[in-house]
CSV table of C-alpha atoms in Angstrom, one decimal:
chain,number,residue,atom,x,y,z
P,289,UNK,CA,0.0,0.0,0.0
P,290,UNK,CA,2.6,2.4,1.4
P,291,UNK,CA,5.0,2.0,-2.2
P,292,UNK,CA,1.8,2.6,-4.1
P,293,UNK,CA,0.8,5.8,-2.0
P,294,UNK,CA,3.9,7.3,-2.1
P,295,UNK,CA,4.5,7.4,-5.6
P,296,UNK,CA,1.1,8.6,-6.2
P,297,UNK,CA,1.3,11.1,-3.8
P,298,UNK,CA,4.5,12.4,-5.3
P,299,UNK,CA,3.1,12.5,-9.0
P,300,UNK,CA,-0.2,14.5,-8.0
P,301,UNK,CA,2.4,17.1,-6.1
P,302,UNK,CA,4.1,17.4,-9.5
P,303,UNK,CA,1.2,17.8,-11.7
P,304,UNK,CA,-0.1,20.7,-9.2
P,305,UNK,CA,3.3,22.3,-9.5
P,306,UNK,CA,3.6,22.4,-13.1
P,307,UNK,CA,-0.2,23.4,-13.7
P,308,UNK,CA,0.0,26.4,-11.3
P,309,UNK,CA,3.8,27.2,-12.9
P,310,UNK,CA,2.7,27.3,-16.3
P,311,UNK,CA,-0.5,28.5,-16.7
P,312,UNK,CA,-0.4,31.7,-18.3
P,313,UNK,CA,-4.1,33.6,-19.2
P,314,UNK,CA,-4.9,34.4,-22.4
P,315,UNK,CA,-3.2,37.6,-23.7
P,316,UNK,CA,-6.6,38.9,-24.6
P,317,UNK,CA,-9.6,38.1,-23.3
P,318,UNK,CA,-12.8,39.5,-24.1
P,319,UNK,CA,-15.9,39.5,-21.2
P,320,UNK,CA,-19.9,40.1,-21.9
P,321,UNK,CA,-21.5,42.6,-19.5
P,322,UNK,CA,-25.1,41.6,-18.2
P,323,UNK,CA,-26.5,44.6,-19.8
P,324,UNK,CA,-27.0,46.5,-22.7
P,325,UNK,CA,-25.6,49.7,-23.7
P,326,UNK,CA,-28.0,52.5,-23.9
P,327,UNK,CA,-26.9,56.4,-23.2
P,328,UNK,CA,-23.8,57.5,-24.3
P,329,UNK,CA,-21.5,59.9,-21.4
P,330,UNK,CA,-19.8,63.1,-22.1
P,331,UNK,CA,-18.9,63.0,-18.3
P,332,UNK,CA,-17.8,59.8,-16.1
P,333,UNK,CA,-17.3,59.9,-12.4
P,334,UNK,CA,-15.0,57.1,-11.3
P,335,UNK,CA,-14.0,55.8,-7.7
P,336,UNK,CA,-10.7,53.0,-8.1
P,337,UNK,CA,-9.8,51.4,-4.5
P,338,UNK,CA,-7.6,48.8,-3.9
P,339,UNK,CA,-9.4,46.7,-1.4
P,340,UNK,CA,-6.5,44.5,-0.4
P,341,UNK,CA,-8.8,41.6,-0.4
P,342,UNK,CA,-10.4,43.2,2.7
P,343,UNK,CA,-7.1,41.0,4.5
P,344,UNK,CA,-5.0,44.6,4.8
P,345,UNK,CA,-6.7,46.8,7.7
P,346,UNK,CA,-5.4,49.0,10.2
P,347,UNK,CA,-4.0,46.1,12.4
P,348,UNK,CA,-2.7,44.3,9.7
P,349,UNK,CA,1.0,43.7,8.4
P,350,UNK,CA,2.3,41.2,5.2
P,351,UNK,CA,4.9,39.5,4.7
P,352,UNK,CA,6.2,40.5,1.1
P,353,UNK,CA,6.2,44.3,2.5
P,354,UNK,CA,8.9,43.5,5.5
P,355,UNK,CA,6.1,42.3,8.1
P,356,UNK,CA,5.5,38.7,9.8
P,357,UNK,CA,1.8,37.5,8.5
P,358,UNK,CA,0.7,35.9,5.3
P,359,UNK,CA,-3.0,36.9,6.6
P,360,UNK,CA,-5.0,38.5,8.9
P,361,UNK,CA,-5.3,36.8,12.5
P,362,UNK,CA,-9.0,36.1,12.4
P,363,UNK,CA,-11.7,35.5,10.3
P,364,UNK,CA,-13.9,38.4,12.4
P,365,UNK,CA,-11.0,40.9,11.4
P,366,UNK,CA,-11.9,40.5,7.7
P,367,UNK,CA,-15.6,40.8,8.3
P,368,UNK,CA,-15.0,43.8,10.2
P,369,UNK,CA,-12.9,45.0,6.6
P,370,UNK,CA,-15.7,44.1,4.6
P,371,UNK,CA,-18.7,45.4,6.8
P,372,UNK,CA,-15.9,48.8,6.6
P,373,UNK,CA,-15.5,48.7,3.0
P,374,UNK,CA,-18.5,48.0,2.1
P,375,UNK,CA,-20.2,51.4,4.1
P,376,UNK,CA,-18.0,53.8,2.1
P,377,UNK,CA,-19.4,52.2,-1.3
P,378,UNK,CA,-23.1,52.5,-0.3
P,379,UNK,CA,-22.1,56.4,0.4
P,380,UNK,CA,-21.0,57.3,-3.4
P,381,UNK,CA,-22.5,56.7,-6.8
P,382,UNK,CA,-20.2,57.3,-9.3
P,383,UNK,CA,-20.6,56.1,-12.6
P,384,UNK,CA,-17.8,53.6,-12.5
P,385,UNK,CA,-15.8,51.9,-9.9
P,386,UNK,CA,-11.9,50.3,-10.3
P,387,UNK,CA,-11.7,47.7,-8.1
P,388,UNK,CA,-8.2,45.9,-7.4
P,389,UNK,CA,-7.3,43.0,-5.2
P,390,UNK,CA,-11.1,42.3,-5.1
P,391,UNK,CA,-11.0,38.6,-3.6
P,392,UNK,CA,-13.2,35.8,-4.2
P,393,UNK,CA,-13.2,33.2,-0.9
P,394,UNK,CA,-9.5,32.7,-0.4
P,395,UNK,CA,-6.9,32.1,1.7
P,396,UNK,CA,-5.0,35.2,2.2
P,397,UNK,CA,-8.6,36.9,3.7
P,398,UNK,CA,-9.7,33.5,5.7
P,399,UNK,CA,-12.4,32.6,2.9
P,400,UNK,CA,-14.2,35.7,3.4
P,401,UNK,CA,-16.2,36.1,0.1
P,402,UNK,CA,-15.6,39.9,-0.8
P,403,UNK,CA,-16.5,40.1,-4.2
P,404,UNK,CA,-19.8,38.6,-3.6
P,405,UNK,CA,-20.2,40.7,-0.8
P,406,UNK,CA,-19.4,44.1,-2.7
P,407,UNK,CA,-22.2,42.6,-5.6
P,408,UNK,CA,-25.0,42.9,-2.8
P,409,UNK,CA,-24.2,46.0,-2.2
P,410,UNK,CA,-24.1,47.7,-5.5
P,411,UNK,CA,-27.1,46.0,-7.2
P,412,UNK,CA,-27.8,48.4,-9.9
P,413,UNK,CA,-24.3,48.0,-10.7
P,414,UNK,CA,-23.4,44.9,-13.3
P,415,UNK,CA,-20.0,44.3,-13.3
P,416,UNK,CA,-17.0,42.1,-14.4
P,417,UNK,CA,-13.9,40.4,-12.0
P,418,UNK,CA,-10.4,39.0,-14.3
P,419,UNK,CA,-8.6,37.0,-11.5
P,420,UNK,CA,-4.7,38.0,-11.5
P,421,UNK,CA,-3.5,35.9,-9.0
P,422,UNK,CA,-5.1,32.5,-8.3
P,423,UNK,CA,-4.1,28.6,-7.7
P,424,UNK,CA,-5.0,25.7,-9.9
P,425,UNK,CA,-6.0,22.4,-8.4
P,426,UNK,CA,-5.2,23.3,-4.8
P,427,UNK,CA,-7.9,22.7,-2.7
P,428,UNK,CA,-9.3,24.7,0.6
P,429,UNK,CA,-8.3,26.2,2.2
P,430,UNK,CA,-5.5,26.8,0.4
P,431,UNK,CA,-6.9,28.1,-2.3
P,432,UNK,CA,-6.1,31.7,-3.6
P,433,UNK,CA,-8.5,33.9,-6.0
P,434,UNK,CA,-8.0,37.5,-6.1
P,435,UNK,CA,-8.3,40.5,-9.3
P,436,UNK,CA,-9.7,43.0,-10.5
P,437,UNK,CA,-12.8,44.4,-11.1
P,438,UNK,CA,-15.2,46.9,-12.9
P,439,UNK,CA,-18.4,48.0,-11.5
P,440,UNK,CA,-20.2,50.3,-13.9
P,441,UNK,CA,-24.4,51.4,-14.0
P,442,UNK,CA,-26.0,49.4,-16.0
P,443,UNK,CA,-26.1,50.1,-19.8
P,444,UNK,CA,-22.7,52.4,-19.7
P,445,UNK,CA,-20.4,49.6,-20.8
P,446,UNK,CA,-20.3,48.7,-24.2
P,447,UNK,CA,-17.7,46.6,-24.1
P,448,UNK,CA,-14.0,45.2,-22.2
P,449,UNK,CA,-11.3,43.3,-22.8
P,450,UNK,CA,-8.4,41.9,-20.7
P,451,UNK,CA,-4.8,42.5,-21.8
P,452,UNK,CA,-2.3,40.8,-20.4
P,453,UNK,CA,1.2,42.8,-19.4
P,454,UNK,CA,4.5,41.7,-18.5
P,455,UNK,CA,5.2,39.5,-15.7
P,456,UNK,CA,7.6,39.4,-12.6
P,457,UNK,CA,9.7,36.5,-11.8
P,458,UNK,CA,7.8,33.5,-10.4
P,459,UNK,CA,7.8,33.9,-6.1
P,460,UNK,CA,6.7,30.8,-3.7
P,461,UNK,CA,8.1,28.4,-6.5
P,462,UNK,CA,5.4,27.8,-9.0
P,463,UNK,CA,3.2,31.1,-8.1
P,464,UNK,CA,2.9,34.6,-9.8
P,465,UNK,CA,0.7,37.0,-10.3
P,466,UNK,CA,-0.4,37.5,-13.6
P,467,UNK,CA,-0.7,41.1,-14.5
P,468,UNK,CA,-3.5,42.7,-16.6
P,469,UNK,CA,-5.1,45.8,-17.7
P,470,UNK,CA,-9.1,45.7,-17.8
P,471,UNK,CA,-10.1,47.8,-21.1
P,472,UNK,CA,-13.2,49.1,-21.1
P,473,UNK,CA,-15.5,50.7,-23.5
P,474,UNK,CA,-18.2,53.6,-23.2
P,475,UNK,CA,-19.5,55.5,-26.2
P,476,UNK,CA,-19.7,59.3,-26.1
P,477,UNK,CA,-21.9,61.7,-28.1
P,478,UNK,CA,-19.0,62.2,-30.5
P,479,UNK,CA,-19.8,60.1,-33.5
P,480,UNK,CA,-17.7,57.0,-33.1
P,481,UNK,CA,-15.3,58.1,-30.7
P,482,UNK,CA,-15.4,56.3,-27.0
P,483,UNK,CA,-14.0,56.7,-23.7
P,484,UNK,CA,-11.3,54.2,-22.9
P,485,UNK,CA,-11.8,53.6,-19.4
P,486,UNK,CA,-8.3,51.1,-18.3
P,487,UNK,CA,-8.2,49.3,-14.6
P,488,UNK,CA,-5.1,48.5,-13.6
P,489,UNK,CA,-2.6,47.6,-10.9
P,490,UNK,CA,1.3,47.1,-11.6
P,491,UNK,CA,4.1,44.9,-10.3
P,492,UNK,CA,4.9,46.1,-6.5
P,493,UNK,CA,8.2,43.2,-5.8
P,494,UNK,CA,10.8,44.3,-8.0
P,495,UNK,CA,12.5,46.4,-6.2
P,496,UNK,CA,14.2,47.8,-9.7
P,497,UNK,CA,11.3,48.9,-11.2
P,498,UNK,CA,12.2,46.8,-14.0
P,499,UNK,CA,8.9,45.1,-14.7
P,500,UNK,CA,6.8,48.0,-13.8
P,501,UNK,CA,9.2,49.6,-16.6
P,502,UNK,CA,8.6,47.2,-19.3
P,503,UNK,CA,4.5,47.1,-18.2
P,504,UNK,CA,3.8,51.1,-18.1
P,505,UNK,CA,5.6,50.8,-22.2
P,506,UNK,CA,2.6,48.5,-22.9
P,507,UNK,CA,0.1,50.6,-22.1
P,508,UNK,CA,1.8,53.5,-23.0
P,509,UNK,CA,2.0,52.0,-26.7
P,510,UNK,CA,-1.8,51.1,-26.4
P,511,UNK,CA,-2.9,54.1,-24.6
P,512,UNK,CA,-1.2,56.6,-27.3
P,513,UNK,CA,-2.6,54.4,-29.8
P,514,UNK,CA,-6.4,54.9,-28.9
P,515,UNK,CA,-5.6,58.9,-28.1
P,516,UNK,CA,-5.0,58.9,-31.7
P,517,UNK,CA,-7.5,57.2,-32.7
P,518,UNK,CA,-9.7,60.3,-31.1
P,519,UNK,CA,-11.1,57.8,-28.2
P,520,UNK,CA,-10.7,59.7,-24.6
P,521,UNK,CA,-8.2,57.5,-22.4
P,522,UNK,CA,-8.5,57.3,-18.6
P,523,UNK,CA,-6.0,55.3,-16.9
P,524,UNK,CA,-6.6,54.4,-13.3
P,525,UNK,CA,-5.9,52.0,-10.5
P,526,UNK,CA,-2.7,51.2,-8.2
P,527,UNK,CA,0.2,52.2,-10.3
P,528,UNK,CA,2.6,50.9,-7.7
P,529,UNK,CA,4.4,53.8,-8.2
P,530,UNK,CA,4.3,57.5,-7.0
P,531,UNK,CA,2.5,59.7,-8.7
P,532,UNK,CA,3.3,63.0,-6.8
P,533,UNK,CA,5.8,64.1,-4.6
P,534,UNK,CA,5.2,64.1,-1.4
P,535,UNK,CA,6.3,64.2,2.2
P,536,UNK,CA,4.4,62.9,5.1
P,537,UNK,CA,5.3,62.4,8.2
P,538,UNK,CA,6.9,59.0,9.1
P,539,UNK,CA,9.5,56.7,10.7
P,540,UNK,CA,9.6,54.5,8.8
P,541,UNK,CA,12.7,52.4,7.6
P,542,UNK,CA,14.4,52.7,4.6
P,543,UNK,CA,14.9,49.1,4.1
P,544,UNK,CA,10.9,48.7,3.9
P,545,UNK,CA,10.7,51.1,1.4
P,546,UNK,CA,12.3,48.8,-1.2
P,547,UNK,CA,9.1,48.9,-3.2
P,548,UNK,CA,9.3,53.2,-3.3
P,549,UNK,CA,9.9,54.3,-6.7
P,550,UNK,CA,7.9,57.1,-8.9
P,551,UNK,CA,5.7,57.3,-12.4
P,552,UNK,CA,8.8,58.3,-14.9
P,553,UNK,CA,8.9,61.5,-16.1
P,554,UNK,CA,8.8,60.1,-19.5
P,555,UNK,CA,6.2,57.2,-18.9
P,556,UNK,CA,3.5,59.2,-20.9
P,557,UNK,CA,3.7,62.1,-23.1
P,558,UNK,CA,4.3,65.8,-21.8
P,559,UNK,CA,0.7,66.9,-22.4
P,560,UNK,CA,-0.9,63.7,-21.0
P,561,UNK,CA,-2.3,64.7,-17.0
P,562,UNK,CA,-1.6,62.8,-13.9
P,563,UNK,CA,-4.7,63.4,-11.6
P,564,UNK,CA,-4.5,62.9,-8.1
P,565,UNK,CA,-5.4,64.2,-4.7
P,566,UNK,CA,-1.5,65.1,-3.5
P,567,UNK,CA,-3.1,66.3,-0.3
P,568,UNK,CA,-4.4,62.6,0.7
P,569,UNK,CA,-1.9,59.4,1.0
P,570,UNK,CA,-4.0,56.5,-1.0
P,571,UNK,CA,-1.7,53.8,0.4
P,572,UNK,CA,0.8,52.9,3.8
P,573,UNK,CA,3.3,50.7,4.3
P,574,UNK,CA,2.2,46.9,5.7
P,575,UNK,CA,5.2,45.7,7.1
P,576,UNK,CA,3.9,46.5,10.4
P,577,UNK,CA,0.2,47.5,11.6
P,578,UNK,CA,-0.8,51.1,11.2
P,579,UNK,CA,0.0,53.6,13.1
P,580,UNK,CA,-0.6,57.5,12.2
P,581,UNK,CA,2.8,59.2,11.6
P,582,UNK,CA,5.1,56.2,12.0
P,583,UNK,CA,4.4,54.4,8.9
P,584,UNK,CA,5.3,55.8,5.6
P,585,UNK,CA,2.5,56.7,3.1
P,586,UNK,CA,1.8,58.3,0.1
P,587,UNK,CA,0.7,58.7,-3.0
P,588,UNK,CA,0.0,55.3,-5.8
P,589,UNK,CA,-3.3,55.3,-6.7
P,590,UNK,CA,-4.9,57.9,-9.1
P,591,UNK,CA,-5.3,58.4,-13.0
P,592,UNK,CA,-3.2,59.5,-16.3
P,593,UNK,CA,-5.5,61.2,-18.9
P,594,UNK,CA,-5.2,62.2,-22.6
P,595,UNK,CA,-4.5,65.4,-23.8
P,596,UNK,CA,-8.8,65.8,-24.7
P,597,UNK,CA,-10.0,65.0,-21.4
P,598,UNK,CA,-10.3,67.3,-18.2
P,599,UNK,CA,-10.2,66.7,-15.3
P,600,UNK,CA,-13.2,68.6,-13.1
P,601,UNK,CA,-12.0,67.3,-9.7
P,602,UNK,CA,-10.1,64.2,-8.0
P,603,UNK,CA,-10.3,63.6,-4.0
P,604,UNK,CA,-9.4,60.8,-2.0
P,605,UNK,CA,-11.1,60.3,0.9
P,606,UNK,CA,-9.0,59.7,4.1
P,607,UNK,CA,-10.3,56.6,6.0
P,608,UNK,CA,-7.5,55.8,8.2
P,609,UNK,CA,-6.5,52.7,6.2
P,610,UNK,CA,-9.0,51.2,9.0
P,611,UNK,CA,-10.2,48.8,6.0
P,612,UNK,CA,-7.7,48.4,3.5
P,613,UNK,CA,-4.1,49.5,3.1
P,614,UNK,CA,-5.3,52.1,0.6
P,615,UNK,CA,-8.0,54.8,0.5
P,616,UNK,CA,-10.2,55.8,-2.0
P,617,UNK,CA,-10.2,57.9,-4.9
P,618,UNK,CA,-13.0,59.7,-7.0
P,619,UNK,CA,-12.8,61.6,-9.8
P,620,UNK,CA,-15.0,63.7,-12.2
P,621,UNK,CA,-13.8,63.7,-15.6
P,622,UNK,CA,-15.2,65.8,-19.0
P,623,UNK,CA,-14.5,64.9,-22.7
P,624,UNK,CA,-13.8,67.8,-24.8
């Protein structure tokens, strides 16, 4: 029996190892929204959050940012993010929201459904999830499923794509994330041009910028592209990168700040816009639980635009990273 076991054991280790080291999605993948298109927008308000798979609240730290946790202590704690999370959403109604490390029941957040629960709260808002960082064939509760996501009002959507970008180095042996930008479609009142509404969230691990490098030249090239094409581009999420300059209050050590580097000068042309709130961190350091003025934060989340959009207004909203390890941001834009 044992010689038998053994073996087999061994072989279904392997061919869970190789499934989860090369699966690669498809580099373009196309996903049907629930309703149908009907007004077109000369005006979008959009909120993008990073809900750190409701696993990242005030008390929490991580282990890939410097801390000592691969999840929160409790299953209560990520209920309490949710319940948090999901109060600020029932307070807006923007047009559009960005959603990033949206989870499905995983692992990392104790099996705490939070995609399903941020569906019951939004119900006039149809939406779409791309997972970006999942296992294959691993059962619970190991399991991991966690992406992105769009939330729009119904009949604004058209139409969205997934695009895959370039990845980092596989981490935890077989295991990466797989990188995407969510393109979505949304017709205007100019005859055949549409806003190009991208969700995204880049590479945070190396610590050279590299791989963000090589993934901002992709959507650069397909941004640029669809500018010239006379489509309005707004580009939002968690760049993993700064987007202003600025200097809050911390003590924070340099060694956890390995992950600190900005948006290139040149990562978009001169007359494209960076819009964000500079007065309002959107994101902390988690290499140890939060605490006001010790750890570092500042500024990753937020939105590039083309050279024929304005911006009316952009504000993040300062919870106190009591829910997530980033806060909030909406924005008003106008196509002209």
């Amino acid at each position: 029996m044992i010689v038998y076991t053994v073996p087999a054991l061994i072989f279904v280790i392997l061919v869970v190892y190789l499934v989860n080291a090369f699966y690669k999605p498809s580099a373009i993948e196309e996903y049907q929204w629930s309703s149908i298109q009907e007004n077109p927008k000369d005006e979008l308000e959009i909120v993008t959050w990073n809900l750190g798979y409701a696993g990242l609240g005030r008390g929490s730290n991580f282990v890939m940012d410097g801390g000592t946790d691969w999840r929160p202590k409790s299953r209560k704690i990520v209920e309490q993010n949710v319940s948090g999370i999901i109060d600020f959403l029932k307070s807006t109604e923007p047009d559009l929201f960005l959603f990033q490390e949206i989870a499905k029941p995983s692992f990392l957040n104790h099996h705490v459904d939070v995609l399903n629960s941020v569906i019951t709260a939004l119900p006039k808002y149809p939406h779409i999830y791309i997972s970006d960082f999942r296992t294959h064939l691993i059962p619970y509760p190991y399991n991991i499923n966690s992406g992105l996501s769009v939330f729009a009002k119904s009949g604004l959507v058209s139409s969205s794509k997934s695009r895959l970008l370039p990845l980092e180095p596989r981490r935890f042996g077989a295991f990466r994330k797989h990188y995407q930008m969510v393109v979505n479609h949304v017709p205007t009142s100019v005859l055949g041009k549409e806003w190009i509404i991208i969700n995204l969230h880049l590479a945070a691990f190396d610590s050279d910028a590299n791989i963000r490098s090589e993934q901002l030249k992709v959507i650069r090239s397909f941004a640029i592209e669809q500018y010239r094409q006379g489509n309005f581009v707004i580009i939002g999420g968690d760049w993993n990168l700064r987007l202003a300059e600025t200097n809050f209050p911390h003590k924070t050590e340099k060694k956890y700040l390995f992950w600190v580097n900005d948006l290139p000068d040149d990562a978009f042309p001169s007359d494209w816009r960076i819009v964000a709130d500079s007065d309002v961190p959107s994101v902390r350091t988690v290499h140890k639980a939060y605490v006001p003025d010790d750890n570092y934060v500042t500024i990753i989340d937020g939105f590039v635009t083309s050279p024929n959009v304005k911006s009316i207004y952009v504000k993040t909203t300062a919870l106190g990273f009591v829910n997530s390890d980033h806060n909030p941001i909406k924005a008003k834009f106008a196509a002209q």
